[in-house]
Short mmCIF file of C-alpha atoms and ligand atoms in Angstrom, two decimals:
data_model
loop_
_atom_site.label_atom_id
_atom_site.label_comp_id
_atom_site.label_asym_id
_atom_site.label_seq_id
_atom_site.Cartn_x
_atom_site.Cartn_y
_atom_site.Cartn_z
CA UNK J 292 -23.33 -15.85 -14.94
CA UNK J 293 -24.14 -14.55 -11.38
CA UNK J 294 -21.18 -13.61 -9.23
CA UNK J 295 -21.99 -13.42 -5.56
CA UNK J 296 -19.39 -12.94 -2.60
CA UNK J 297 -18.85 -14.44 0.72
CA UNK J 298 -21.19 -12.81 3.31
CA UNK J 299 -19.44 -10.02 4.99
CA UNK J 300 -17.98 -9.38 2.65
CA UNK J 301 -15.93 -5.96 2.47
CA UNK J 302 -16.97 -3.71 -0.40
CA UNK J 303 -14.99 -0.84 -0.12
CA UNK J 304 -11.85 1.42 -1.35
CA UNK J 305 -8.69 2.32 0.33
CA UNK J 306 -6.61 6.02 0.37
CA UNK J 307 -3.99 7.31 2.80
CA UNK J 308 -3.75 10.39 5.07
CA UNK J 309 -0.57 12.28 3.34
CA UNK J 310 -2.63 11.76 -0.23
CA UNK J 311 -6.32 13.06 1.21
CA UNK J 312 -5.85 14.90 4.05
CA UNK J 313 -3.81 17.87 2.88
CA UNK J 314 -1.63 19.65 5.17
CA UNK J 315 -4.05 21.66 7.26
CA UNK J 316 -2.65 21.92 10.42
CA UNK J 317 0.37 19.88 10.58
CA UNK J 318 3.57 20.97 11.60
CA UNK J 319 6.01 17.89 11.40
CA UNK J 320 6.68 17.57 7.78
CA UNK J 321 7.12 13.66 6.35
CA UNK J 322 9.72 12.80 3.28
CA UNK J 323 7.27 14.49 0.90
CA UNK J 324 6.59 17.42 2.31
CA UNK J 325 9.64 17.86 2.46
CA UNK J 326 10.31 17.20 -0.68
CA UNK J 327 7.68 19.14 -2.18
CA UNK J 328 9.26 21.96 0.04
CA UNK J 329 12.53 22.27 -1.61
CA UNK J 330 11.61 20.80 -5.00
CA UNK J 331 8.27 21.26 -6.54
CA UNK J 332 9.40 21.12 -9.96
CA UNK J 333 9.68 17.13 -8.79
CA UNK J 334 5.97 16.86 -9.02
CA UNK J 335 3.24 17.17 -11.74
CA UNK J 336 2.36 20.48 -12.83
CA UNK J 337 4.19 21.20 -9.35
CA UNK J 338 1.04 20.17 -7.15
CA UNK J 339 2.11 18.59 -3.92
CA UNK J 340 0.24 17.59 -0.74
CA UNK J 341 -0.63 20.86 0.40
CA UNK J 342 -4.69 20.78 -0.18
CA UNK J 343 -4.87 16.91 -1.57
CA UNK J 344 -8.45 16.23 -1.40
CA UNK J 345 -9.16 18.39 1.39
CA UNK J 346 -9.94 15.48 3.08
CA UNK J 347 -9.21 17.57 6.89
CA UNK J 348 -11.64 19.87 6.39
CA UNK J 349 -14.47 17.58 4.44
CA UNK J 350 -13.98 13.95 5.63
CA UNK J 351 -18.08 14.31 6.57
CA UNK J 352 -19.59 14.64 3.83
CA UNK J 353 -16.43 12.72 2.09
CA UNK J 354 -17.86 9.57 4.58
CA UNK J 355 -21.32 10.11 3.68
CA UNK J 356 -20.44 10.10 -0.55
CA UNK J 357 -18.57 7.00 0.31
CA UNK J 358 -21.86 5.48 2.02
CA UNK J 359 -23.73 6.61 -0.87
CA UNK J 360 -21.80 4.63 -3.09
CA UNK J 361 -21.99 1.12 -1.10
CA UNK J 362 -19.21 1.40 0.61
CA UNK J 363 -18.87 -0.60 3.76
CA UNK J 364 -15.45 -0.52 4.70
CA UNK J 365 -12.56 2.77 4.08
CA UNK J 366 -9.12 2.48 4.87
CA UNK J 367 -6.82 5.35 5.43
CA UNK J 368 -3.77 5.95 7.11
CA UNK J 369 -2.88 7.71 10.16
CA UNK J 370 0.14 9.92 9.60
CA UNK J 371 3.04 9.62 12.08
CA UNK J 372 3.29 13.26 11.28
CA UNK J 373 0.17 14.65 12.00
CA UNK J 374 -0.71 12.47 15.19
CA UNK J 375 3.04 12.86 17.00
CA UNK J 376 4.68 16.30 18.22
CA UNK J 377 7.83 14.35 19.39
CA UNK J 378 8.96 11.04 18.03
CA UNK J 379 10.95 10.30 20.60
CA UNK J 380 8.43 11.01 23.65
CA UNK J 381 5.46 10.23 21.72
CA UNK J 382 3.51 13.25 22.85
CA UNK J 383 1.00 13.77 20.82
CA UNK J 384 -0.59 16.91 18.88
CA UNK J 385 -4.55 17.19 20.09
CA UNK J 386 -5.39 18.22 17.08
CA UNK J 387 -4.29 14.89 15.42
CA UNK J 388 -5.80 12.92 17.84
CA UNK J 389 -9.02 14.81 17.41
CA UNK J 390 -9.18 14.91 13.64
CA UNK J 391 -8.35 10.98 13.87
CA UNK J 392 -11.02 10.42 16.46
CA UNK J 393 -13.76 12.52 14.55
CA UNK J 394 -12.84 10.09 11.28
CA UNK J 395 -12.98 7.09 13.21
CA UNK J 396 -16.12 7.84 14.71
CA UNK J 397 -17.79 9.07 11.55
CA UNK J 398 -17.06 6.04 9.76
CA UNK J 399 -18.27 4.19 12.43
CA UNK J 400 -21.82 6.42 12.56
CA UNK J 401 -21.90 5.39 8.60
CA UNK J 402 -22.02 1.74 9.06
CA UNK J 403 -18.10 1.63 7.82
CA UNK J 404 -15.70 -0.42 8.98
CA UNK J 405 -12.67 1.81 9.81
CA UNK J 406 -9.43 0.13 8.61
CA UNK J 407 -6.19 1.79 9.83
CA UNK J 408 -2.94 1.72 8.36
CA UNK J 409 0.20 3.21 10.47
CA UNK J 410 2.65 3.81 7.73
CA UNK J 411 1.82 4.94 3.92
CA UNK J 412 5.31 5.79 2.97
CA UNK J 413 5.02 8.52 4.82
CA UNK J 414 8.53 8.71 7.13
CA UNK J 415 9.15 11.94 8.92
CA UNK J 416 11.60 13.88 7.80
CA UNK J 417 13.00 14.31 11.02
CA UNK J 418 13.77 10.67 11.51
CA UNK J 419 15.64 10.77 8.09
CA UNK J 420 17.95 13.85 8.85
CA UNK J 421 18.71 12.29 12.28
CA UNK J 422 18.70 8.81 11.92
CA UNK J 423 18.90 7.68 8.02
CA UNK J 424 14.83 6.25 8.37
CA UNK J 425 14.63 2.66 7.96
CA UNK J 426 18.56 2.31 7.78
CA UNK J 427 18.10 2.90 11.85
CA UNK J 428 17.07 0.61 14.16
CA UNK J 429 16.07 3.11 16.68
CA UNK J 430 13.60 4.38 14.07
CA UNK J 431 11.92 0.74 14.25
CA UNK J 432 11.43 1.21 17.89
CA UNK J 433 10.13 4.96 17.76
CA UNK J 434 7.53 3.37 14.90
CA UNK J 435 6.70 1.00 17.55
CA UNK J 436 5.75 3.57 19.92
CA UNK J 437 3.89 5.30 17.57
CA UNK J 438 1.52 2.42 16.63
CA UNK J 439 1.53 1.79 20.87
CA UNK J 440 0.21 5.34 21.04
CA UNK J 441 -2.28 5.04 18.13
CA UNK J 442 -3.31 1.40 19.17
CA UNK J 443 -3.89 3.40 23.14
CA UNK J 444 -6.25 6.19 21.54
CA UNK J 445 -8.04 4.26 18.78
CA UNK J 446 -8.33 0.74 19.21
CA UNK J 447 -11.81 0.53 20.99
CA UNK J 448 -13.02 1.63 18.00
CA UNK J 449 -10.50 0.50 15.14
CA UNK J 450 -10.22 -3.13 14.61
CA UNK J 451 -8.26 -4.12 11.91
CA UNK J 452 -5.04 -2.46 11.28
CA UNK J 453 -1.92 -2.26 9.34
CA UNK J 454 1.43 -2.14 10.36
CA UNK J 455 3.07 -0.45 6.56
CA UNK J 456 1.71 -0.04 3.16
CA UNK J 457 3.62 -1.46 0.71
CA UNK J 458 6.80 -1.70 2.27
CA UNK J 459 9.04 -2.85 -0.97
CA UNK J 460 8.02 0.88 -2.78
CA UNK J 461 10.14 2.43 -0.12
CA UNK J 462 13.11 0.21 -1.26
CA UNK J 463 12.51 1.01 -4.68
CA UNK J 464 11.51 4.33 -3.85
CA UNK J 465 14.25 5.39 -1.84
CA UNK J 466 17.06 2.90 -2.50
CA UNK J 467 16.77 1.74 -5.66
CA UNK J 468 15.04 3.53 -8.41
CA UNK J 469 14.54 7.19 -7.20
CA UNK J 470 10.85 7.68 -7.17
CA UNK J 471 11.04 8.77 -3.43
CA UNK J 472 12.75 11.44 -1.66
CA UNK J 473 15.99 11.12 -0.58
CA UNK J 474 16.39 9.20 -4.47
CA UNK J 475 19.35 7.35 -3.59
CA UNK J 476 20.67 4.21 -5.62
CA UNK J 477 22.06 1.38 -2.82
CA UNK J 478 20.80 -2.02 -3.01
CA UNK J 479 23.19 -2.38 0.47
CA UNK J 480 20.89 -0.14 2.34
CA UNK J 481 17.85 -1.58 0.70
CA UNK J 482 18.60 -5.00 2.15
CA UNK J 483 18.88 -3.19 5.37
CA UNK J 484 15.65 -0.99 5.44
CA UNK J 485 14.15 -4.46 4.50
CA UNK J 486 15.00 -5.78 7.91
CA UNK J 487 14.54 -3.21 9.43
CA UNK J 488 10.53 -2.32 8.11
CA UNK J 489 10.16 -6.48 8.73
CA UNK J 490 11.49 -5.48 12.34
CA UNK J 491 9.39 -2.64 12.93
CA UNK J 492 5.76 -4.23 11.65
CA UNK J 493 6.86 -6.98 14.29
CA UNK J 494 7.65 -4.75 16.86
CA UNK J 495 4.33 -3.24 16.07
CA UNK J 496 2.55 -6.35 15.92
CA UNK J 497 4.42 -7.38 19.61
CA UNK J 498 2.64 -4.15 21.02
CA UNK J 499 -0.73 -4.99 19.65
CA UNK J 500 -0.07 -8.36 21.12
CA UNK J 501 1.00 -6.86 24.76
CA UNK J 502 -2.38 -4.43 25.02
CA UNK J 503 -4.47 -7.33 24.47
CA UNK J 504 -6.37 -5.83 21.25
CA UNK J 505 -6.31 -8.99 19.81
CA UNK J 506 -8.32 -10.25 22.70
CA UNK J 507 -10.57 -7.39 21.95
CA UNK J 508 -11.52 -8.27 18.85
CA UNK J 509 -8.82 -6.45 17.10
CA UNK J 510 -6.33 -7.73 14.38
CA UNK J 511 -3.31 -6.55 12.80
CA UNK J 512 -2.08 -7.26 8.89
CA UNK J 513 0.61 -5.85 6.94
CA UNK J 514 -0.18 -4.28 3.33
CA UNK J 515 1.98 -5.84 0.38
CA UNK J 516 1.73 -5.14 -3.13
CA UNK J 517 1.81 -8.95 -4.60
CA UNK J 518 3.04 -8.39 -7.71
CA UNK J 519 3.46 -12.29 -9.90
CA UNK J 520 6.70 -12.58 -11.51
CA UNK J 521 6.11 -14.60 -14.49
CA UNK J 522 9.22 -15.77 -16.28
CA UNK J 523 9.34 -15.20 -20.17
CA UNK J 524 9.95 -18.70 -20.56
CA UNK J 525 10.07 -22.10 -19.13
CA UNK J 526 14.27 -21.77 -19.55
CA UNK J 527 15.85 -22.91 -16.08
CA UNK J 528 17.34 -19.42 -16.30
CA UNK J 529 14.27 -17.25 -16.64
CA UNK J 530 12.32 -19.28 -14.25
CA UNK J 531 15.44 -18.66 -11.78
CA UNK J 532 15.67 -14.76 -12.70
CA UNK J 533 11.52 -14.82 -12.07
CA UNK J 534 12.26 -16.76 -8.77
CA UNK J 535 14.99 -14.52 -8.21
CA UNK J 536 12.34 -11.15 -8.70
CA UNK J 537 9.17 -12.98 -6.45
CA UNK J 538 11.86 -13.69 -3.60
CA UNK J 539 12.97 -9.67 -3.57
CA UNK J 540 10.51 -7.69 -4.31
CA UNK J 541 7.36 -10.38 -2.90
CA UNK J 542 8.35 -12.56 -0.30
CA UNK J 543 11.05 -10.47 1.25
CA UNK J 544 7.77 -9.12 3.44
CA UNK J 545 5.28 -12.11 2.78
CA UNK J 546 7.29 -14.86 4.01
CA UNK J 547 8.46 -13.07 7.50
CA UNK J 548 4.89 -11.36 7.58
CA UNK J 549 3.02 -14.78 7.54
CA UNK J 550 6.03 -17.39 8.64
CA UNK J 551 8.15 -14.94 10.96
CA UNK J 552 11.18 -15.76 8.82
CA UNK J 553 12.97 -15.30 5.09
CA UNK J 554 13.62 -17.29 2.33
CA UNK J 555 16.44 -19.17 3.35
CA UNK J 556 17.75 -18.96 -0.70
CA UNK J 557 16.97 -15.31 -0.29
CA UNK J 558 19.18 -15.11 2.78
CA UNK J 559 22.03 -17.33 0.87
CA UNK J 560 21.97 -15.12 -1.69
CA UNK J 561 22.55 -11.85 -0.06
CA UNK J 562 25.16 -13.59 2.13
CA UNK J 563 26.85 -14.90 -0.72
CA UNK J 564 27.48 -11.17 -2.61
CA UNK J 565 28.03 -9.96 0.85
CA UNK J 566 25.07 -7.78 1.16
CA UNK J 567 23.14 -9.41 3.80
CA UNK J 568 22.06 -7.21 6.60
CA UNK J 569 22.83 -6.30 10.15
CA UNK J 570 20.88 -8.29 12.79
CA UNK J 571 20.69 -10.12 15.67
CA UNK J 572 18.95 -13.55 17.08
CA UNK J 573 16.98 -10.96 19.16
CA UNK J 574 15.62 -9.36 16.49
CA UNK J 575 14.88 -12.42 14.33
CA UNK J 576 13.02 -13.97 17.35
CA UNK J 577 11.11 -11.01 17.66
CA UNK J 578 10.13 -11.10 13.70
CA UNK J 579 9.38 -15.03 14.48
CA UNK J 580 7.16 -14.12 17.05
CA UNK J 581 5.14 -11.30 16.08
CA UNK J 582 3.40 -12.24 12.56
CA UNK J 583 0.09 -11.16 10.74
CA UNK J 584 -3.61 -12.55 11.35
CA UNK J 585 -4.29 -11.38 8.27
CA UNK J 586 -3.02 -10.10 4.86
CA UNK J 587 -4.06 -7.12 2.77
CA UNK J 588 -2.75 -7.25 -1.14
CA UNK J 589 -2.62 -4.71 -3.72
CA UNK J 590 -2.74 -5.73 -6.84
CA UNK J 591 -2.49 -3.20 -9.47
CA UNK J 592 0.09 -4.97 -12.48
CA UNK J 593 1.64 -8.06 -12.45
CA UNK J 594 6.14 -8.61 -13.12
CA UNK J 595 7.38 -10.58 -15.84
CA UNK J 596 10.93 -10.68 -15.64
CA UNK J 597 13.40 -12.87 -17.92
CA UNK J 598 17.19 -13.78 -17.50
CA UNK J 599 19.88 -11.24 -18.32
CA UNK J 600 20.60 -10.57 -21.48
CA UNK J 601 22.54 -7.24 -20.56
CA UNK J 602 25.51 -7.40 -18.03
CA UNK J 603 24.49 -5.92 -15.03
CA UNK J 604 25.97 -2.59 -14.81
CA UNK J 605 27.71 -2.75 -11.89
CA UNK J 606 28.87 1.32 -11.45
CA UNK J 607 25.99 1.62 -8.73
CA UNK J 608 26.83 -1.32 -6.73
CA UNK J 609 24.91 -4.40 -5.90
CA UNK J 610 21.15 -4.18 -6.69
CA UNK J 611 18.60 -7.07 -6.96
CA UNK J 612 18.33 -6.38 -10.85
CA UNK J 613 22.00 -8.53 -11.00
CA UNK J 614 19.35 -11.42 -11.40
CA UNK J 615 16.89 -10.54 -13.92
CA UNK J 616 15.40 -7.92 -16.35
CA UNK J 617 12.15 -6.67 -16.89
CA UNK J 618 10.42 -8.60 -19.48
CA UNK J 619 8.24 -6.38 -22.49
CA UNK J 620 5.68 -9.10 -23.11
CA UNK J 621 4.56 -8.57 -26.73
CA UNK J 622 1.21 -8.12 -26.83
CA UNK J 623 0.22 -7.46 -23.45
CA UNK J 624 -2.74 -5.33 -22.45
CA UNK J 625 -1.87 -2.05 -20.85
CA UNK J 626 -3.12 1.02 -19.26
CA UNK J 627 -1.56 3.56 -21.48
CA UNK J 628 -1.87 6.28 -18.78
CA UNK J 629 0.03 4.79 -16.12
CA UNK J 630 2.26 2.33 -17.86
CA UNK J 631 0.94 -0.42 -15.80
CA UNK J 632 -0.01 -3.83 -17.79
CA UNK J 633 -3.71 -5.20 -16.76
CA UNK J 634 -3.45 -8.58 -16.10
CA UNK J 635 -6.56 -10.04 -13.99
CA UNK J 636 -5.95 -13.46 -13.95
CA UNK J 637 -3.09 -12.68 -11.71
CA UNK J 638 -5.64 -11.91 -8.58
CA UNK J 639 -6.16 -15.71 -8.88
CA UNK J 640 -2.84 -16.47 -9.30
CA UNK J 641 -2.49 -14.88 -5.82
CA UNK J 642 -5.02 -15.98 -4.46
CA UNK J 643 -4.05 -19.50 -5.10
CA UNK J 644 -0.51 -18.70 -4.18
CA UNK J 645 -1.59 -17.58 -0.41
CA UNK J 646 -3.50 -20.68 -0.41
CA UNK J 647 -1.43 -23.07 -1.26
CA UNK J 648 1.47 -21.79 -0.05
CA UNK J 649 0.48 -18.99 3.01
CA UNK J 650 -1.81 -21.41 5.28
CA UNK J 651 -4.56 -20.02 3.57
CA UNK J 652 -4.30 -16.92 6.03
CA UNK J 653 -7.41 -14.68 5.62
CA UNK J 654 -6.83 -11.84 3.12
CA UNK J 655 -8.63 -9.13 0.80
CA UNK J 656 -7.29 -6.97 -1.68
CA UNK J 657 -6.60 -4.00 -0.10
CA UNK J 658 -6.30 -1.83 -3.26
CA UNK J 659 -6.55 -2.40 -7.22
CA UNK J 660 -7.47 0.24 -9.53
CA UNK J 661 -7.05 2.33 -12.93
CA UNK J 662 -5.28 5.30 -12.89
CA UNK J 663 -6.82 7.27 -16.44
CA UNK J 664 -5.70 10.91 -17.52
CA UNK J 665 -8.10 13.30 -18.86
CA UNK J 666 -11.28 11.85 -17.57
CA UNK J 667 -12.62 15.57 -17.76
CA UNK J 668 -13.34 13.89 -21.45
CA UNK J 669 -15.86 11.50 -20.64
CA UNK J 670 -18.30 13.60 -19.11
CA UNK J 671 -21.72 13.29 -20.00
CA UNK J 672 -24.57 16.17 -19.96
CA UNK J 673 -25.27 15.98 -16.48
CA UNK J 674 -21.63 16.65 -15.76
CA UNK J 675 -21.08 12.81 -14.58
CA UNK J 676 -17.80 11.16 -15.61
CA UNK J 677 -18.95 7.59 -17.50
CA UNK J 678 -15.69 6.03 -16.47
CA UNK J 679 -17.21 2.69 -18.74
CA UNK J 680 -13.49 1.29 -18.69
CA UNK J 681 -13.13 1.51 -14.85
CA UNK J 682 -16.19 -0.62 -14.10
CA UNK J 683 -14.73 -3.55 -16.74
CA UNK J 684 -11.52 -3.17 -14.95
CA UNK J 685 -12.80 -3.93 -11.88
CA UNK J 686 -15.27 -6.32 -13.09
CA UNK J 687 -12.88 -8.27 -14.61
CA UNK J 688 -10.63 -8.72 -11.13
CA UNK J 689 -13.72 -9.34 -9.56
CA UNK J 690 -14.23 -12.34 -11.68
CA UNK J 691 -10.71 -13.85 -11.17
CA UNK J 692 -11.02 -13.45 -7.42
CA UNK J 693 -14.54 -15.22 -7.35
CA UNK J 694 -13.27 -17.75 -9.03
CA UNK J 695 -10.19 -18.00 -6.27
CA UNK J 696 -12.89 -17.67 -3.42
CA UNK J 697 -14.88 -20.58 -5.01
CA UNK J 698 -11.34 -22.66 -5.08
CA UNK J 699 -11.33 -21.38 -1.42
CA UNK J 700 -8.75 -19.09 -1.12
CA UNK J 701 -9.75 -17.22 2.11
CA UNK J 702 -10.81 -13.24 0.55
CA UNK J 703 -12.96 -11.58 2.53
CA UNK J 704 -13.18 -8.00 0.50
CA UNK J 705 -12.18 -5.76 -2.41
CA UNK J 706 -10.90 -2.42 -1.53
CA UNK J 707 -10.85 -0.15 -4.83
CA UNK J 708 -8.05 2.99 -4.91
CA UNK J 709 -9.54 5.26 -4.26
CA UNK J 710 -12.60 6.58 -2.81
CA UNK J 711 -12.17 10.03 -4.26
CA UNK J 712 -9.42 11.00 -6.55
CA UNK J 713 -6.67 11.29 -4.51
CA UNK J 714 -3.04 13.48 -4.75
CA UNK J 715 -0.27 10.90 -5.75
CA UNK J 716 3.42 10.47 -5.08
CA UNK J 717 5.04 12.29 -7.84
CA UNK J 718 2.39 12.39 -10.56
CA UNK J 719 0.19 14.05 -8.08
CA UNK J 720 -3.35 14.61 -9.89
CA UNK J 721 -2.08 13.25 -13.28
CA UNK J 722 -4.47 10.30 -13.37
CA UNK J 723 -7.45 9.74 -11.40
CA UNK J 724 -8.34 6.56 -9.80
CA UNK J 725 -11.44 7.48 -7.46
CA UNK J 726 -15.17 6.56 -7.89
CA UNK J 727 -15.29 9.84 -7.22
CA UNK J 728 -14.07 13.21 -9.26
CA UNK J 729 -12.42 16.09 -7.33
CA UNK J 730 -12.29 19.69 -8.76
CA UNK J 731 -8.80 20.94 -8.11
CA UNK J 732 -10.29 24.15 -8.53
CA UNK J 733 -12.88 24.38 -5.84
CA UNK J 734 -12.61 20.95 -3.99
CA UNK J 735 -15.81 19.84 -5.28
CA UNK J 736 -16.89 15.82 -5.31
CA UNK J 737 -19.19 14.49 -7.93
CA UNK J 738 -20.13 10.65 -7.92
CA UNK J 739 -18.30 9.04 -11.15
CA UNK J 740 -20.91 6.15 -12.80
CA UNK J 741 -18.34 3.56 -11.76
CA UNK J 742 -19.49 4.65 -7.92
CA UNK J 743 -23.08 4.50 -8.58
CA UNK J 744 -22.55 0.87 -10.07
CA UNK J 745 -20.53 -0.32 -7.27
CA UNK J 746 -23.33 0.90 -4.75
CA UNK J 747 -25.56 -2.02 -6.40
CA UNK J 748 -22.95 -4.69 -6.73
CA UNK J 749 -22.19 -4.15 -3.39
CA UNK J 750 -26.12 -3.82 -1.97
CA UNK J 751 -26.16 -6.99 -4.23
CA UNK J 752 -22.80 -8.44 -2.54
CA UNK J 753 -22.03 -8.98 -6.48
CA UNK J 754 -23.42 -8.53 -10.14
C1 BG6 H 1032 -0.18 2.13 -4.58
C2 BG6 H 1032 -0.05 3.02 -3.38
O1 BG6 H 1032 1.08 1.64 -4.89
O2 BG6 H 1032 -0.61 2.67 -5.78
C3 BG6 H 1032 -0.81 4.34 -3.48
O3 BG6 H 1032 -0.35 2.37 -2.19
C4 BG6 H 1032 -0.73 4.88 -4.89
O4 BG6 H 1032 -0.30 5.20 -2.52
C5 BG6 H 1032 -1.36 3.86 -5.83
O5 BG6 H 1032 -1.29 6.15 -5.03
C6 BG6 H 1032 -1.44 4.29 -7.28
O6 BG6 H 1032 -0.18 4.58 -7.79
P1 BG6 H 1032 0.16 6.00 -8.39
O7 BG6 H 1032 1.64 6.06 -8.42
O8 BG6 H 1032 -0.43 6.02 -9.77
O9 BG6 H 1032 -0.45 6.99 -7.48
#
């Protein structure tokens, strides 16, 4: 069987600026800097952001290995950090707006479609000493300048953006299970940051809207990891609990990204245990307003989630979890390294889902990938890493998203993570996802065989 894409379409792979730039010449210090800063021990083998991949100092010849490879589109993130001296003025550092300019225009000299994301979990520290980050809603207007400023300097060349990556890992990061810096438990505040990152991708959005990029060609998406929740059973009470899950941790963004407004049950609910957030008909009209011309979705695992069995413990508060629990499938296919169960046949059970349910808005998956320890290991005599599993991992999404294409679900590209093994969160070089190896050691890049096989499905747009 032959597999062949849309025309156009986007074969590519996605990072961010805090996990490939390193810190080269930055002075404002985001969450994780910070972090790193005052707790290294937090991170793997105690290897934080400092170098990364380098990415700074070698994004040339990083651009030209990604062209190499097939690679027609790269997305990265611009860090609020790096490009702004003052938050509050929005002057800017030159040297940010150079480095960003030389990217942009490299990719561009490659034939790549530059796609630039604006936030990549990446909050200045700053704004979270003052102002409590997304628990502010003067932060959502300083984020709004600071797309304003990067939508002034970039977007004759950049023309399709992101508002946030991800925006429900910073509620779980931050607010609910302790992954990010400042760890704190508070499903209260995560309700609110929800808002409030909804209000600031619209405010975002509302600035795009006002400089006319859209009539420039440009257009703006949001970045949501669409993770399935798929009850344990046909019960009423785990299909509620796996209602419950999709409403929280899915279409909290999805449904005011695409629609401009909640789920009303959603909203019940939170009214009803009296954690509903802070907001006014202002705001709401402004998230009604301002929505997304297109989607990007990672898809990495999918949730299955099953009624309570336990009480909830209640000691922390109110958190989502009061509705379900995570559901151990027996059986299940997982990547050992990461934890993370594979589960293809969910990329058409999105695809579908935005379909049917999402006008069909246009959409691509903006990141998938395997995350494997040790690939040192599979090295063959010439010193190339014969990452075998990688290419049937992505071979095997690639099949359940043709077949949601063919049903006409509206993807126009697959975005692998990463490019080249990239620093992560707080398991920093533990497992590598890239098509490309790094040396920690001396920063060098060597083509893995899953990047010389993509170069021919995508010169092939397929396999
Ligand atoms: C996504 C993020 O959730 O998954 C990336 O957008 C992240 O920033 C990637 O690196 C892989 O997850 P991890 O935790 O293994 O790095």
């Amino acid at each position: 069987m032959k597999y062949t894409f849309p025309n156009n379409f986007w074969w590519g792979a996605a990072t961010s600026g805090p996990q490939s730039e390193g810190r080269f010449n930055k002075v404002n210090k985001n969450i994780f800097d910070y972090w790193f800063d005052n707790e290294p021990e937090k991170f793997h083998n105690g290897i934080g952001p400092n170098v990364a991949s380098n990415f700074y100092h070698s994004y040339k010849e990083d651009i030209a290995m990604m062209k190499s490879i097939g690679l027609n589109s790269f997305r990265t993130s611009i860090q609020w950090t790096r490009l702004i001296k003052d938050f509050e003025t929005c002057e800017v550092y030159e040297d940010g707006v150079n480095f960003y300019n030389s990217v942009i225009n490299e990719c561009i000299k490659n034939d790549i479609i530059p796609v630039i994301n604006l936030n990549h979990f990446d909050l200045p520290i700053e704004l979270y000493e003052k102002y409590n980050g997304w628990e502010s809603k003067h932060v959502t207007d300083l984020f709004a300048k600071f797309a304003k400023k990067a939508f002034e300097l970039f977007s004759d060349r950049v023309k399709y953006w992101a508002t946030f990556n991800e925006p429900i890992v910073v509620l779980e990061g931050q607010y609910l299970y302790k992954h990010h810096y400042p760890q704190i438990v508070d499903g209260k505040k995560a309700v609110q940051a929800a808002y409030n990152l909804n209000l600031a991708s619209a405010k975002a959005i509302r600035e795009f809207r006002n400089m006319g990029c859209n009539k420039e060609g440009g257009k703006i998406s949001i970045i949501l990891n669409l993770t399935p929740s798929y009850p344990r059973s046909n019960s009423n009470e785990d299909l509620r609990a796996a209602s419950i899950r999709d409403m929280f941790f899915n279409r909290i963004f999805l449904d005011p990204a695409v629609y401009g407004k909640f789920p009303e049950e959603l909203v019940e609910l939170l009214k009803n245990d009296g954690v509903i957030w802070e907001s006014t008909e202002e705001e709401d009209r402004i998230i009604n307003e301002n929505t997304v011309d297109f989607l990007g979705v990672n898809y990495y695992q999918p949730s299955r989630a099953k009624a309570r069995e336990e009480a909830f413990d209640e000691s922390n508060g109110w958190m989502p979890d009061k509705y379900f629990e995570f559901y151990d499938m027996p059986g299940k296919k997982i990547n050992t390294h990461r934890g993370w169960e594979i589960y293809p046949k969910a990329i058409y059970d999105i695809s579908k889902n935005i379909k049917e349910n999402y006008n069909n808005i246009p959409w691509y998956i903006s990141e998938n990938g395997m995350g494997v320890e040790g690939e040192e290991g599979f090295k063959n005599s010439e010193g190339i890493i014969e990452d075998n599993y990688r290419i049937e991992f992505i071979m095997d999404h690639l099949v359940w998203l043709h077949k949601g294409i063919e049903e006409g679900s509206n993807c126009f590209g697959y975005h692998l993570w990463t490019p080249i093994d990239c620093w992560s969160w707080n398991n920093s070089y533990k497992n590598r996802y890239g098509f490309i190896s790094l040396n920690l050691d001396d920063q060098s890049k060597i083509i893995k065989k899953s990047g010389y096989w993509f170069k021919i499905v995508s010169d092939n747009n397929g396999f």
